Amino acid sequence: MSSSKKPIPGAPAAQPPQVPEQTVPHSPLPPKSDQRGPEMVSPTGVPTGAPAGSASQSGAYLTTAQGLRLSDTDHSLKAGTRGPTLLQDHHLREKITHFDHERIPERVVHARGAGAHGIFQSYGTGTRITRAGFLAKDVQTPVFVRFSTVAGSRGSADTVRDTRGFATKFYTDEGTFDLVGNNIPVFFIQDGIKFPDVVHSVKPHPDREIPQAQSAHDTFWDFVSLHTEAQAHTVWFMADRGIPRSFRTMEGFGVHTFRLVNADDQTSLVKFHWKPRLGVHSLVWEEALMINGVDPDFHRRDLANAIEAGAFPAWELGVQVFPDTDDEMFEGIDLLDPTKFIPEELAPVQPLGLMTLNANPKNYFAETEQVAFHPGHLVPGIDITNDPLLQARMFSYLDTQISRLGGPNFAQIPINRPQAPVNDMLRDGMHQSADYAGVAPYRPNSLDGGCPFHAGSQDGAFIDIPQPVAEGVKIRDAAATFDDHYSQATLFYRSLSTVEQSHVIEAYTFELGKCYETAIRERQLKSLANIDAGLCSGVAAGLGLPVPEPEQQPGNPQPSPAVSQVGRKWPTDGRVIGIVTDSGTDADKVLTARDAITAAGMVPLVIAPTGGMLTDTDEPVQRSYATAHSTEFDALLLATSETGEPVDPRILLMVTETFRHAKAIGGWGSAAAVLAAGAIDLSAAGLVLGEPEDVVTRVGELLTEHRVWKRFSA
Ligand code: HDD
């Protein structure tokens, strides 16, 4: 068989490659410092159990999965250059077979996510209430966090209206602890047996499989309006928390009440909270819609970019602590009902430690996709309660990994490997990769010298807290305290600022407006009447439907200012400020502003008519008018010049959107004229004209409040 290629008649002559392929073998690139896997990041020095030499890329040459070096992976083995492919081509078959099986089932919920590695540093304040070793003073524990949306599939957009998952894996010396929470402190349902129902209702309609990653459709509102315990959660994600600005600006909640036990065997009930150092901030709805088109990976990109730039996001872990009373109630609120939260004004959040995310995954699939969380991954000192939602979760998570990760040995996948020693007597099964020694994976035994041994509490064993079991009969029912479905929805809504309330009204109006069935809209309006008369009439007006009478009059709960996102000031690290330039821009002023933004820990993005260099400088621009979009910035600076020409429509679009989304705008040069061309009143709130350094300082101050809130009411 000849290896020389004959020209094909009529085909264009082959062009030589422009960039010659690297031919000198060299070792694979070492991981970047921010791309180390958990097996390499153990600040406590605890060995992770990753077998030596388990790296999948070793050696410089391309090989088969068996390590056979290959000379050609560009052509299949054929009977002549134009002949049929031969069945004996083992390399072709291995390559294609592996490819055919590259996808695994996506998570049934929370399929779309982004992850990061980090460190949890404990303050030691937790020892009062728990014996958990990772909460003792000054302990550092490696963590992996995965943030997610709930409803959409793996390729769906990031900024849809939805609850967000916030799942944290603590690789502690006593075993792995998973805190599998959300960014909303209450849940849709009270009993895990309803989970398939609520999920089926929010997923795309089974006939046409639309809409993707949306709750704005009939089946969801059909369920929520009939199963009214879902109202308490729904009002939270109709509010701004349903469209976070960034994963870095989300609170996290363990939702359920957990039972902790300290070294003296004293128990308490707690709810876990994550408080973001940057504050809780959201997008506005129009921004969220635009981003879904312009940058569907917005949250994923934001997290990875921030970590790569060294702007490590951080959250403080805290607990609300309640006495472990027989009735498991606090201030009249049932601690076992996951649709209820305890206002922080009644039980302040007590800090336990700080989590900092400081490394991006080096491989999305290996880490973020294969990570397997489970609320049943507990450590000594932390136990569960009888919350019926949590009880069902104890079953569901283990079960789902078996089909998702192909068998019961998913704990051996590097991202899931505990960093505590493992000696589990579990054997065999699909994808078993452990090399077990000994002959007696059973207890008691004499053949392996009795090993493994039972541990006592003094050896750090997990001891189930002896809890009296409620007296009564076997029954499919809920406690009477679970019957109240509205008081906390009212409490939440009334705790919001006026502008946040208007966003809630707009969200319900949009969502219900997308339902086809009038009966469903009317039924949901009845629920809104039970929550708040103003909310109900606002939505009814938008829908063009009559305002129904409430079935029960809303109560008058004490508001909880802590749930509002407006009215406080926050650090501005990592906030993005766009600087719009044109061909006549004063480059010195732009560079002064850019340096001042960087010095303040924020991120400048210089926008110019085209890519390349900023006018008369060798400073690169980051965005052109074609690639820049207002949704990428938290504030905008106008550094344009008086050209005598009409303002470029792309600048006008950016400016008017930025203004409409209540973001600060600063500028000099022709800034006032550009604003006027956008029909923006120069006396409006949040406009800052002046010299660059001063403008950057004042815009930075406006950013501490996230948005120019006054503009919404203007
Ligand atoms: Fe769940 C995934 C959070 C109730 C069943 N859940 C999952 C994830 C988060 C949550 C953050 C994604 C984890 C990851 O990133 O891999 N789930 C919650 C919260 C709940 C909750 C805060 C209530 C307070 N979940 C819940 C119930 C059930 C499930 C009641 C079933 C009875 N959840 C699952 C699941 C998932 C899951 C089907 C899908 C993928 C997975 O577990 O690993 O088992």
XYZ file of N, CA and C and ligand atoms in Angstrom, residues 107-110 146 165-166 180-182 187 192 195 255-256 373 389 392-393 396-397 400-401, ligand 1:
113
model
N -27.901 15.540 36.221
C -28.685 15.552 37.452
C -30.149 15.819 37.115
N -31.066 15.127 37.782
C -32.487 15.312 37.471
C -32.939 16.722 37.861
N -32.358 17.268 38.911
C -32.480 18.699 39.235
C -31.068 19.223 39.470
N -30.911 20.534 39.425
C -29.593 21.162 39.638
C -28.575 20.699 38.586
N -20.406 23.616 44.877
C -21.062 23.649 43.558
C -22.333 24.485 43.675
N -28.881 26.410 43.872
C -28.288 25.467 44.817
C -26.967 26.007 45.325
N -26.617 25.655 46.543
C -25.366 26.096 47.171
C -24.902 24.905 48.012
N -25.858 20.708 51.906
C -26.470 20.787 50.571
C -27.662 21.739 50.652
N -27.388 23.010 50.423
C -28.408 24.034 50.660
C -28.800 24.782 49.408
N -29.564 25.829 49.600
C -30.042 26.703 48.536
C -29.783 28.156 48.906
N -38.299 26.008 51.666
C -38.422 25.122 50.505
C -39.861 25.075 50.017
N -40.820 15.095 51.652
C -40.052 14.651 50.486
C -40.868 13.867 49.475
N -41.562 15.718 46.324
C -40.480 16.255 45.489
C -40.666 15.916 44.009
N -31.404 25.338 55.128
C -32.864 25.218 55.115
C -33.392 24.455 56.335
N -33.062 23.185 56.455
C -33.612 22.380 57.555
C -33.034 22.806 58.896
N -23.030 15.053 46.123
C -23.375 15.540 47.465
C -24.475 14.672 48.071
N -38.879 16.413 55.079
C -38.199 16.668 53.803
C -36.769 16.144 53.885
N -36.505 12.328 53.700
C -36.563 11.748 52.350
C -35.262 11.997 51.606
N -34.647 13.129 51.865
C -33.369 13.414 51.193
C -32.306 12.394 51.589
N -32.695 9.883 48.917
C -32.664 10.242 47.497
C -31.258 10.459 46.931
N -30.394 11.099 47.697
C -29.102 11.513 47.125
C -28.193 10.325 46.847
N -29.612 8.496 43.765
C -29.459 9.124 42.447
C -28.033 8.964 41.913
N -27.035 8.941 42.804
C -25.643 8.840 42.329
C -25.412 7.484 41.659
Fe -32.034 18.247 46.444
C -29.613 17.815 44.138
C -30.586 21.222 47.416
C -34.654 18.813 48.598
C -33.317 15.222 45.697
N -30.434 19.318 45.881
C -29.535 18.963 44.918
C -28.507 19.947 44.816
C -28.784 20.910 45.734
C -29.990 20.506 46.411
C -27.990 22.163 46.003
C -27.349 19.923 43.840
C -26.146 19.269 44.446
C -24.999 19.301 43.469
O -24.526 20.407 43.172
O -24.627 18.238 43.002
N -32.561 19.760 47.694
C -31.778 20.841 48.026
C -32.394 21.539 49.132
C -33.530 20.877 49.452
C -33.631 19.745 48.558
C -31.820 22.793 49.770
C -34.536 21.156 50.522
C -34.296 21.846 51.578
N -33.702 17.230 47.016
C -34.633 17.623 47.939
C -35.609 16.558 48.141
C -35.216 15.530 47.332
C -34.024 15.971 46.630
C -36.782 16.621 49.080
C -35.848 14.169 47.139
C -36.620 13.580 47.982
N -31.592 16.813 45.093
C -32.228 15.626 44.990
C -31.587 14.690 44.006
C -30.350 15.518 43.533
C -30.526 16.819 44.273
C -32.484 14.173 42.974
C -30.147 15.654 42.031
C -28.702 15.382 41.785
C -28.184 14.928 43.064
O -29.167 14.914 43.989
O -27.041 14.585 43.288
O -31.217 13.518 44.637
